Coordinates of C-alpha atoms and ligand atoms in Angstrom, one line a residue:
M2 CA 0.1 0.1 -0.2
S3 CA 1.4 3.6 -0.7
L4 CA 0.5 6.2 1.6
G5 CA 0.7 9.9 0.8
G6 CA 1.2 11.3 -2.4
G7 CA -0.5 10.0 -6.0
K8 CA 2.4 8.5 -9.6
R9 CA 2.8 11.9 -10.0
S10 CA 4.4 13.2 -6.5
G11 CA 5.8 10.3 -6.1
K12 CA 7.8 10.8 -9.0
L13 CA 8.8 14.2 -8.3
F14 CA 9.7 13.0 -5.0
E15 CA 12.3 10.1 -6.1
Q16 CA 13.8 12.9 -8.6
A17 CA 14.4 15.7 -5.3
K18 CA 16.0 12.7 -3.5
R19 CA 18.6 13.1 -5.8
V20 CA 19.6 16.7 -6.0
T21 CA 18.5 17.4 -2.9
P22 CA 18.7 15.8 1.3
G23 CA 15.7 13.9 1.9
G24 CA 14.2 15.3 -1.2
V25 CA 13.6 18.6 0.9
H26 CA 13.6 21.7 1.8
S27 CA 12.6 21.7 5.5
P28 CA 12.8 19.0 7.1
V29 CA 9.1 18.1 8.5
R30 CA 7.8 18.4 5.3
A31 CA 8.9 15.1 4.4
F32 CA 6.9 13.2 6.4
R33 CA 8.9 10.4 8.3
A34 CA 7.0 11.6 11.3
V35 CA 3.9 10.2 9.6
G36 CA 5.2 8.0 6.5
G37 CA 4.6 8.0 3.0
T38 CA 5.2 9.9 0.2
P39 CA 4.7 13.8 0.7
V40 CA 2.4 15.5 -1.7
F41 CA 3.6 17.9 -4.3
M42 CA 1.2 20.6 -4.5
V43 CA 1.0 22.9 -7.7
S44 CA -1.2 25.6 -6.4
A45 CA -3.3 27.0 -3.3
K46 CA -6.4 29.0 -3.5
G47 CA -8.3 29.6 -0.5
A48 CA -8.7 27.3 2.0
Y49 CA -7.5 24.6 -0.2
L50 CA -4.4 23.1 -1.8
R51 CA -4.3 21.2 -5.1
D52 CA -2.1 18.5 -5.7
A53 CA 0.4 17.7 -8.7
D54 CA -1.6 14.6 -9.5
G55 CA -4.7 16.9 -9.8
K56 CA -6.4 16.1 -6.1
S57 CA -7.9 18.9 -3.8
Y58 CA -7.1 19.4 -0.1
V59 CA -8.8 21.3 2.6
D60 CA -5.9 22.8 3.8
F61 CA -5.0 23.1 7.4
V62 CA -1.4 23.9 7.5
G63 CA -1.6 27.2 5.6
S64 CA 2.0 27.2 4.7
W65 CA 2.8 26.5 8.3
G66 CA 1.0 30.1 9.4
P67 CA 1.0 32.5 7.1
A68 CA -2.0 32.0 4.6
I69 CA -4.7 33.5 7.8
L70 CA -6.7 35.0 4.9
G71 CA -6.9 32.4 2.7
H72 CA -4.5 31.1 0.2
A73 CA -4.3 33.2 -3.1
H74 CA -6.3 36.3 -1.5
P75 CA -7.0 38.9 -4.2
A76 CA -5.2 41.9 -2.0
V77 CA -2.7 40.1 -1.3
T78 CA -1.4 39.1 -4.9
R79 CA -2.8 42.1 -6.3
A80 CA -0.1 44.0 -4.0
V81 CA 2.2 41.3 -5.0
Q82 CA 1.9 42.2 -8.7
K83 CA 1.9 45.6 -8.6
A84 CA 5.2 46.1 -6.9
A85 CA 6.7 43.2 -8.7
A86 CA 6.1 45.5 -11.7
K87 CA 8.0 48.5 -10.2
G88 CA 11.4 46.5 -9.6
L89 CA 12.3 43.3 -7.3
S90 CA 14.4 45.1 -5.0
F91 CA 16.0 48.3 -4.5
G92 CA 18.6 48.0 -1.9
T93 CA 17.6 51.7 -0.5
P94 CA 14.9 52.6 1.7
H95 CA 11.1 52.8 0.6
E96 CA 8.3 53.6 1.3
G97 CA 6.7 50.8 1.7
E98 CA 9.0 49.7 5.0
V99 CA 7.5 52.9 6.4
E100 CA 4.4 52.3 6.2
L101 CA 4.3 48.9 7.3
S102 CA 6.4 49.7 10.4
R103 CA 4.6 52.0 11.5
L104 CA 1.3 49.6 11.0
I105 CA 3.1 47.1 13.3
C106 CA 3.9 49.7 16.0
R107 CA 0.4 50.9 15.8
M108 CA -1.2 47.0 15.9
V109 CA 0.7 46.1 18.6
P110 CA 1.6 48.9 20.8
S111 CA 5.1 47.1 23.4
V112 CA 6.8 47.6 19.6
K113 CA 7.7 51.2 19.5
K114 CA 10.1 50.8 16.4
V115 CA 11.0 47.6 14.1
R116 CA 13.7 45.9 11.9
F117 CA 12.5 44.0 9.0
C118 CA 14.9 41.0 8.4
N119 CA 13.7 37.9 5.9
S120 CA 12.5 34.8 8.3
G121 CA 11.1 34.3 11.9
T122 CA 15.1 32.6 12.4
E123 CA 16.7 35.7 11.6
A124 CA 14.0 37.7 13.7
T125 CA 14.6 35.3 17.0
M126 CA 18.8 35.1 16.3
S127 CA 19.0 39.1 16.1
C128 CA 16.8 38.8 19.3
L129 CA 19.5 38.0 20.9
R130 CA 22.5 39.7 20.0
L131 CA 20.1 42.4 20.4
A132 CA 19.8 41.8 24.0
R133 CA 22.8 40.5 24.9
G134 CA 24.8 43.4 23.3
F135 CA 22.0 46.3 25.5
T136 CA 22.7 44.1 28.3
G137 CA 26.3 43.2 28.3
R138 CA 25.5 39.4 29.5
N139 CA 25.3 35.8 27.8
G140 CA 23.3 34.1 29.3
I141 CA 19.9 33.4 27.4
V142 CA 16.7 31.2 28.7
K143 CA 14.9 29.6 26.5
F144 CA 12.0 26.2 27.1
S145 CA 11.8 22.9 25.7
G146 CA 9.7 22.4 23.5
C147 CA 10.0 26.4 22.3
Y148 CA 10.8 26.4 18.6
H149 CA 12.8 29.5 17.5
G150 CA 14.4 28.6 14.5
H151 CA 17.7 26.8 13.8
S152 CA 20.3 29.4 14.9
D153 CA 22.6 27.5 16.6
A154 CA 22.1 29.4 20.3
L155 CA 18.6 28.3 20.2
L156 CA 19.0 25.0 18.6
V157 CA 18.7 23.2 22.5
A158 CA 15.6 20.8 23.3
A159 CA 13.8 22.4 20.4
G160 CA 10.2 21.9 18.9
S161 CA 8.8 21.4 15.5
G162 CA 10.9 19.6 12.5
A163 CA 13.6 18.9 15.6
L164 CA 11.3 17.4 18.3
T165 CA 9.9 15.5 15.2
L166 CA 13.1 14.0 14.4
G167 CA 14.2 13.0 18.2
R168 CA 17.3 15.0 17.0
P169 CA 16.7 18.3 19.6
D170 CA 20.4 18.8 19.6
S171 CA 21.9 19.6 16.1
A172 CA 25.1 18.0 14.9
G173 CA 27.3 21.0 13.9
V174 CA 26.8 22.5 16.5
T175 CA 29.4 23.1 18.8
P176 CA 29.4 23.1 22.4
G177 CA 30.3 26.4 22.9
A178 CA 27.6 27.8 21.1
V179 CA 25.2 26.6 23.6
E180 CA 26.7 26.9 26.8
D181 CA 24.7 29.7 27.3
T182 CA 21.8 28.8 26.7
H183 CA 20.0 27.6 29.2
V184 CA 17.1 25.5 29.3
L185 CA 14.1 25.1 31.5
P186 CA 10.4 23.1 31.4
F187 CA 7.7 25.5 30.0
N188 CA 4.9 26.4 32.5
D189 CA 7.5 25.9 35.5
S190 CA 7.5 28.7 37.7
G191 CA 9.5 27.5 40.2
A192 CA 12.4 26.1 38.2
A193 CA 12.7 30.0 36.7
E194 CA 12.7 31.4 40.0
R195 CA 15.6 28.8 41.3
L196 CA 17.6 29.7 37.6
F197 CA 17.1 33.5 38.6
A198 CA 18.0 33.4 41.9
R199 CA 21.0 31.6 41.1
R200 CA 22.5 32.9 37.9
G201 CA 20.0 36.3 37.2
A202 CA 22.8 38.7 36.9
E203 CA 24.5 36.7 34.2
I204 CA 21.1 36.5 32.0
A205 CA 20.6 38.8 28.9
A206 CA 17.3 37.8 28.4
V207 CA 13.9 35.2 28.5
L208 CA 12.7 33.6 25.5
V209 CA 9.6 32.6 25.1
E210 CA 6.7 31.2 22.7
P211 CA 4.3 33.5 24.7
I212 CA 1.4 30.2 23.6
P213 CA 3.9 27.7 22.3
A214 CA 2.8 25.9 18.9
N215 CA 5.6 23.7 17.6
A216 CA 5.2 20.8 20.4
G217 CA 1.7 20.7 19.5
L218 CA -0.4 23.5 21.1
I219 CA 0.4 23.9 24.9
L220 CA -1.8 27.0 26.4
P221 CA 0.4 28.8 29.2
I222 CA -0.8 28.0 33.1
P223 CA -2.1 31.7 34.4
G224 CA 0.8 33.4 36.4
F225 CA 3.8 31.2 34.5
L226 CA 4.2 34.1 31.9
E227 CA 3.4 36.9 34.3
K228 CA 6.1 35.8 36.2
L229 CA 8.8 35.7 34.0
R230 CA 8.2 39.1 33.2
D231 CA 8.9 39.8 37.0
L232 CA 12.0 37.9 36.9
T233 CA 13.0 39.8 34.0
G234 CA 12.4 42.6 35.6
K235 CA 13.9 42.3 38.6
H236 CA 16.9 41.3 37.9
G237 CA 17.5 43.8 34.5
S238 CA 17.3 41.0 31.6
L239 CA 14.8 41.0 28.9
L240 CA 11.8 39.3 28.1
I241 CA 11.7 38.2 24.6
F242 CA 8.1 36.4 22.8
D243 CA 8.8 35.2 19.9
E244 CA 5.7 35.7 18.0
V245 CA 6.7 34.7 14.5
M246 CA 3.5 32.3 15.0
T247 CA 1.0 33.7 17.0
G248 CA 1.9 37.7 16.0
F249 CA -0.8 39.2 14.0
R250 CA -3.0 35.7 13.9
L251 CA -4.2 35.4 17.5
A252 CA -4.9 39.4 17.8
P253 CA -4.1 42.4 16.0
G254 CA -1.6 42.8 18.9
G255 CA -0.7 38.8 19.0
A256 CA -0.5 36.3 22.0
Q257 CA 0.9 39.4 24.1
Q258 CA -2.4 41.1 23.5
I259 CA -4.5 38.5 24.5
L260 CA -2.6 37.9 27.5
A261 CA -2.2 41.3 28.6
I262 CA 1.7 41.0 29.1
R263 CA 3.7 43.6 27.5
P264 CA 7.5 41.8 26.4
D265 CA 10.0 44.4 26.1
L266 CA 11.3 42.7 22.0
S267 CA 8.7 40.2 19.9
A268 CA 9.8 38.3 17.0
F269 CA 7.3 38.5 14.4
G270 CA 7.4 36.0 11.0
K271 CA 4.9 33.7 9.3
V272 CA 1.5 36.2 8.7
I273 CA 3.9 39.3 8.1
G274 CA 5.1 38.4 5.2
G275 CA 1.6 37.1 4.1
G276 CA 3.6 34.4 2.4
L277 CA 6.8 35.6 1.3
P278 CA 10.0 35.3 3.5
V279 CA 10.0 37.9 5.9
G280 CA 10.5 38.6 9.7
A281 CA 10.5 41.2 12.0
F282 CA 11.5 42.3 15.5
G283 CA 10.5 44.9 17.5
G284 CA 10.2 46.8 21.1
R285 CA 11.3 49.5 23.4
A286 CA 12.7 52.1 21.1
E287 CA 15.8 52.5 24.2
V288 CA 16.9 49.0 23.4
M289 CA 15.8 48.7 19.3
D290 CA 18.1 51.6 19.1
H291 CA 21.6 49.7 19.8
L292 CA 21.0 48.1 16.2
A293 CA 23.8 49.1 13.8
P294 CA 23.9 52.6 12.7
E295 CA 22.1 53.7 15.5
G296 CA 24.6 51.8 17.9
P297 CA 27.3 49.0 18.4
V298 CA 24.7 45.5 17.8
Y299 CA 25.3 44.8 13.8
Q300 CA 22.5 43.2 12.1
A301 CA 22.2 43.8 8.2
G302 CA 20.4 42.0 5.0
T303 CA 20.9 42.4 1.3
L304 CA 17.1 41.9 1.1
S305 CA 15.5 43.1 4.4
G306 CA 12.4 44.8 3.3
N307 CA 12.4 43.9 0.3
P308 CA 9.3 45.6 -1.6
M309 CA 7.2 42.6 -3.1
A310 CA 7.4 41.0 0.8
V311 CA 6.6 44.2 2.6
A312 CA 4.0 44.8 -0.1
A313 CA 2.2 41.5 0.5
G314 CA 3.0 42.4 4.2
L315 CA 1.0 45.4 4.0
A316 CA -1.8 44.3 2.4
Q317 CA -2.1 41.4 4.7
L318 CA -1.9 43.4 7.9
R319 CA -4.0 46.0 6.7
A320 CA -7.2 43.7 5.7
L321 CA -6.6 42.1 9.7
A322 CA -6.1 46.0 11.3
K323 CA -9.8 46.6 9.7
G324 CA -11.9 44.1 9.3
N325 CA -13.2 41.8 11.6
I326 CA -11.6 38.8 10.8
Y327 CA -10.3 38.0 14.1
R328 CA -14.4 37.9 15.5
D329 CA -14.8 35.2 12.0
L330 CA -11.8 33.1 13.3
E331 CA -12.8 32.6 16.7
R332 CA -16.4 31.8 15.2
T333 CA -14.9 29.8 12.3
G334 CA -13.1 27.9 15.3
A335 CA -15.5 27.3 17.7
A336 CA -17.6 25.7 15.2
L337 CA -14.3 23.7 14.5
E338 CA -14.3 22.8 18.0
K339 CA -18.0 21.6 18.7
M340 CA -17.3 19.5 15.3
F341 CA -14.2 18.0 16.3
R342 CA -15.7 17.2 20.1
E343 CA -18.7 16.0 18.5
E344 CA -16.8 12.9 16.2
L345 CA -14.1 12.3 19.1
G346 CA -17.4 11.3 21.0
S347 CA -19.8 9.6 18.9
A348 CA -16.3 7.9 18.5
G349 CA -15.3 7.2 21.3
W350 CA -12.1 8.8 21.1
K351 CA -11.4 10.4 24.5
D352 CA -7.8 12.3 23.3
P353 CA -7.3 16.5 24.0
F354 CA -8.3 18.9 21.7
V355 CA -6.7 22.6 22.5
R356 CA -7.7 25.2 20.6
V357 CA -7.1 28.9 21.0
G358 CA -8.5 31.1 18.1
S359 CA -7.7 30.1 14.9
M360 CA -4.9 27.6 16.0
F361 CA -5.1 23.8 17.4
C362 CA -4.1 20.5 17.8
L363 CA -5.6 16.8 18.6
F364 CA -3.3 15.3 21.2
C365 CA -3.3 11.8 20.2
R366 CA -3.2 10.5 24.3
P367 CA -5.9 8.8 24.8
G368 CA -7.3 9.6 28.4
G369 CA -5.1 12.7 28.5
E370 CA -4.9 16.0 29.4
P371 CA -4.2 18.8 27.5
V372 CA -0.1 18.8 27.4
R373 CA 1.0 21.4 29.1
K374 CA 4.8 21.3 29.1
L375 CA 6.9 18.6 26.3
E376 CA 7.5 15.5 28.5
E377 CA 4.1 15.1 28.1
A378 CA 4.4 15.6 24.2
R379 CA 6.7 13.7 24.2
K380 CA 3.9 10.6 25.3
C381 CA 1.5 11.4 22.0
D382 CA 0.7 8.0 20.1
T383 CA 2.5 9.1 17.1
G384 CA 1.8 5.8 15.1
R385 CA -2.4 6.6 16.0
Y386 CA -1.5 10.6 14.8
A387 CA -0.3 9.1 11.1
R388 CA -2.9 6.7 11.3
L389 CA -5.2 9.8 11.9
F390 CA -3.3 11.7 9.2
H391 CA -3.1 9.3 6.3
G392 CA -7.1 8.9 6.7
L393 CA -7.9 12.6 6.2
L394 CA -5.6 12.7 3.7
E395 CA -7.0 10.3 1.8
K396 CA -9.8 11.9 2.1
G397 CA -8.7 15.1 1.1
V398 CA -7.9 17.1 4.4
Y399 CA -4.3 18.3 4.7
F400 CA -3.1 17.6 8.2
P401 CA 0.3 18.5 9.3
P402 CA 2.7 16.3 9.1
S403 CA 3.9 15.7 12.5
Q404 CA 1.9 15.5 15.7
F405 CA 3.8 18.2 17.1
E406 CA 2.8 21.2 15.0
T407 CA -0.1 23.1 15.1
C408 CA -3.1 23.2 12.3
F409 CA -4.2 26.8 11.4
L410 CA -7.9 27.9 10.1
S411 CA -8.4 30.9 7.7
A412 CA -10.7 33.2 7.0
A413 CA -11.3 31.2 3.6
H414 CA -12.3 28.2 6.2
G415 CA -16.3 28.5 6.6
E416 CA -19.4 25.7 7.0
K417 CA -18.5 23.7 3.7
E418 CA -14.7 23.3 4.4
L419 CA -16.2 22.2 8.1
E420 CA -18.4 20.0 6.7
I421 CA -15.6 18.0 4.2
T422 CA -13.7 18.0 7.6
R423 CA -16.6 16.4 9.7
K424 CA -17.0 13.6 7.1
A425 CA -13.3 13.0 6.9
L426 CA -12.5 12.5 10.5
R427 CA -15.8 10.1 10.9
E428 CA -13.9 7.7 8.8
A429 CA -10.6 8.9 10.1
F430 CA -11.2 8.2 13.2
R431 CA -12.8 4.6 12.2
Q432 CA -9.7 3.8 10.8
A433 CA -7.1 4.9 13.0
Ligands
LIG523 C1 8.8 29.5 12.4 C2 8.8 29.5 13.5 C3 10.1 30.1 13.9 C4 11.0 30.4 12.5 O1 10.8 31.0 11.7 P1 10.9 30.7 10.3 O2 11.1 31.3 9.1 O3 11.0 29.0 10.2 O4 12.7 31.1 9.9 C5 10.5 30.9 14.8 N1 9.5 30.7 15.9 C6 8.6 30.3 15.8 C7 7.5 30.6 17.3 C8 8.2 29.7 14.4 O5 6.8 29.2 14.9

């Protein structure tokens, strides 16, 4: 039995493997965690993906987050086409950068100044350098299961693809690169308190996904992030929220808005680029002014603030800033949750379902509680998830090819897509 993509996908994958390691350009796309052949896509529109064999899927990956308005949204596509006709890159400042920066500062009140880069990885990496340059300290704190991209200092106990592969510490990362990285369990205020009591004066920054979405979807226990805010403030460290996933997705002001916590710095990506490669970071003006050319912390990029990427981001954020999209996403999310719980119930499945706004995750952990930290995520039955994944895929519903990723809804998902998903789930639950 062949699982996953059809004939054409299979052929492309064979060719890809000859010229690219594992046949993919980012590990989780390879389907290693669920088995079978990855599906090669040829187009995407609204809530749907279309593969190389002509089959359509209701998409719950949304390019891993960016496609919050749905794929190929007319406003975003038009903006990119218009920008492309005016030149792909100038290598100089341009008006779009100013507009997008101002819009970001308006939507996220903790951000007084912002700098663009080209990926979420660059955003978090640059935040760390800035925090170290600003505080004159070396130590950083991260939490196990949180993923912040693939820069050396952060590739310890990371989530996402690193977790899927069971190789949280990458080969090629020197012990020196991570010796200043302290890893703590998420949702454990006591552990953070103990570390700060011993080493507080050495810690430049605490970096955290406020709502971790790279080891499944994990909700912060009330008081945990407040404790981090409190500890960093007391010890002169910076609190950095990695909102690459949650920024502009959960609310105009991201997770920090719904949690009412103000970090010193925030990292963005995904939604901010409307599907083009963009990252950004920003925060307190006196911290940001430590960046070159204003200050001593070097950070740069040939294509940073690329006119097409900025145009896509502007079109997408403008639509998000003015519409009722978050209210609509919450309504669709609530309907999806109700549908999931009904189908889980009638199938006799007792696996926890977690949702916040347009992000959700089913943990294949029969009878278990929703995951609160990485150690619990590790107990998931990944074989059960793989069977569920392939059951859905076969019925034309595209879920992330790993238990440890989060599913996304877009503004293009509606009743019709939920109905397709309900039927697919019913079958898939029976088979898994
Ligand atoms: C995806 C992600 C990153 C990395 O972003 P890239 O654009 O893939 O480099 C960093 N942090 C979080 C929370 C992410 O979800």
